[in-house]
Every structure is written in structure tokens, then in C-alpha cells.
Amino acid sequence: MIRFTRAFAAIVAVPLAACAQVPPVDDTPAMGAGQCDASKLGDLIGKTATSALVADARTRSMSRTVRVIKPGMAVTMDYRTDRLNIDVTERNVVTAARCG
């Protein structure tokens, strides 16, 4: 009878352990550690997106990464607080700079 009780307890305990709450992982960067701020980039609108302009925009916005988005280009829709998005025309002229 004791072996049956221990075996039953083990069978019941394993699935219940899987139901334990795990705290969510917060992968949002701390402010100042790559947090994007595109409010300082209004002067980029209308300029050609050269590699120097993109590097300067990343530095000024304090972003970790930058992606230049051309019309019709497939991009992920995930929102990242540490990423700067620069929208350009077919001729590589900047139309917008935003975080995400």
C-alpha cells in the first residue's frame, strides 16, 4: 500500500508542478541603455539615407539597431524599444523616423 501511495503522489505532483506560475521575462532595455528616442530626428526628413546619415541617426536616437524600410519591403511587425526605423522612398529619401 505504501508503494502505491508514493507512486500515486509522484504521478499527481509532476503535472501540478507544471502549473506553477513563472514570472514573465522583462526584456525591455532600461532607459538610456539603447532606448530609442526619435523625437530628435525631424531634420532627417527629405535627406538621402546614406550610411553616414543612418549611423548618425542611430547615435542621436540612442538606439541599438536601425532598419531602413523601403516601399514594399517585408518587415517584421514586432515592436522593439531599442530599434529605430527609417522609412525611405524608392530613391532612398527619408520620409519618417520612428522607434519600434
Tab-separated table of C-alpha atoms in Angstrom:
chain	number	residue	atom	x	y	z
A	1	MET	CA	0.000	0.000	0.000
A	2	ILE	CA	2.864	2.404	0.794
A	3	ARG	CA	4.438	1.879	-2.649
A	4	PHE	CA	1.106	2.604	-4.308
A	5	THR	CA	0.689	5.839	-2.337
A	6	ARG	CA	4.196	7.076	-3.204
A	7	ALA	CA	3.742	6.240	-6.872
A	8	PHE	CA	0.360	7.980	-6.940
A	9	ALA	CA	1.826	11.054	-5.223
A	10	ALA	CA	4.626	11.245	-7.792
A	11	ILE	CA	2.178	10.938	-10.686
A	12	VAL	CA	-0.006	13.733	-9.292
A	13	ALA	CA	2.879	16.022	-8.273
A	14	VAL	CA	4.584	16.218	-11.678
A	15	PRO	CA	1.630	17.698	-13.623
A	16	LEU	CA	0.859	20.075	-10.753
A	17	ALA	CA	4.442	21.352	-10.795
A	18	ALA	CA	3.970	22.283	-14.447
A	19	CYS	CA	1.110	24.590	-13.428
A	20	ALA	CA	3.315	26.672	-11.145
A	21	GLN	CA	3.365	30.326	-12.119
A	22	VAL	CA	6.575	31.574	-13.676
A	23	PRO	CA	7.160	35.333	-13.639
A	24	PRO	CA	7.273	36.911	-17.122
A	25	VAL	CA	10.655	37.825	-18.545
A	26	ASP	CA	11.120	41.569	-18.959
A	27	ASP	CA	13.489	42.010	-21.896
A	28	THR	CA	12.752	45.719	-22.262
A	29	PRO	CA	16.017	47.620	-22.118
A	30	ALA	CA	16.436	50.062	-19.261
A	31	MET	CA	16.080	53.745	-20.151
A	32	GLY	CA	19.340	55.009	-21.567
A	33	ALA	CA	20.540	51.512	-22.441
A	34	GLY	CA	19.530	51.514	-26.089
A	35	GLN	CA	16.076	53.023	-25.582
A	36	CYS	CA	15.084	54.695	-28.869
A	37	ASP	CA	14.087	58.378	-28.922
A	38	ALA	CA	13.175	59.514	-32.449
A	39	SER	CA	11.988	62.961	-31.330
A	40	LYS	CA	15.403	64.408	-32.177
A	41	LEU	CA	15.375	63.256	-35.814
A	42	GLY	CA	12.909	65.570	-37.551
A	43	ASP	CA	15.721	67.142	-39.563
A	44	LEU	CA	16.276	63.862	-41.451
A	45	ILE	CA	13.044	64.157	-43.440
A	46	GLY	CA	13.837	64.878	-47.094
A	47	LYS	CA	17.509	63.875	-46.879
A	48	THR	CA	19.087	60.914	-48.659
A	49	ALA	CA	19.607	57.916	-46.377
A	50	THR	CA	23.351	57.366	-46.679
A	51	SER	CA	25.246	55.039	-44.378
A	52	ALA	CA	26.647	58.087	-42.556
A	53	LEU	CA	23.149	59.538	-42.034
A	54	VAL	CA	21.860	56.193	-40.709
A	55	ALA	CA	24.809	55.853	-38.308
A	56	ASP	CA	24.291	59.425	-37.097
A	57	ALA	CA	20.555	58.802	-36.609
A	58	ARG	CA	21.269	55.670	-34.546
A	59	THR	CA	23.665	57.601	-32.322
A	60	ARG	CA	21.364	60.602	-31.885
A	61	SER	CA	18.320	58.442	-31.135
A	62	MET	CA	20.323	56.275	-28.691
A	63	SER	CA	19.077	53.131	-30.470
A	64	ARG	CA	20.844	49.803	-30.511
A	65	THR	CA	19.728	48.940	-34.036
A	66	VAL	CA	18.382	50.676	-37.146
A	67	ARG	CA	16.488	49.367	-40.109
A	68	VAL	CA	15.895	51.312	-43.290
A	69	ILE	CA	12.490	50.411	-44.725
A	70	LYS	CA	11.849	50.841	-48.443
A	71	PRO	CA	8.352	50.791	-50.030
A	72	GLY	CA	7.011	47.254	-50.365
A	73	MET	CA	9.777	45.810	-48.219
A	74	ALA	CA	8.728	42.941	-45.944
A	75	VAL	CA	9.444	43.700	-42.285
A	76	THR	CA	8.541	42.075	-39.008
A	77	MET	CA	5.777	43.726	-37.019
A	78	ASP	CA	7.367	43.186	-33.613
A	79	TYR	CA	7.821	46.335	-31.556
A	80	ARG	CA	11.308	46.843	-30.149
A	81	THR	CA	12.015	49.800	-27.897
A	82	ASP	CA	15.693	49.734	-28.854
A	83	ARG	CA	15.203	49.893	-32.653
A	84	LEU	CA	14.982	52.916	-34.950
A	85	ASN	CA	13.003	52.549	-38.187
A	86	ILE	CA	13.820	54.922	-41.037
A	87	ASP	CA	11.242	54.936	-43.835
A	88	VAL	CA	12.559	55.929	-47.262
A	89	THR	CA	11.219	56.351	-50.812
A	90	GLU	CA	12.338	54.309	-53.832
A	91	ARG	CA	15.101	56.913	-54.274
A	92	ASN	CA	16.297	56.497	-50.670
A	93	VAL	CA	14.865	59.820	-49.428
A	94	VAL	CA	13.841	59.752	-45.759
A	95	THR	CA	10.099	60.144	-45.164
A	96	ALA	CA	9.922	59.204	-41.472
A	97	ALA	CA	11.997	58.160	-38.483
A	98	ARG	CA	10.275	56.287	-35.686
A	99	CYS	CA	11.009	53.852	-32.925
A	100	GLY	CA	9.866	50.273	-32.935
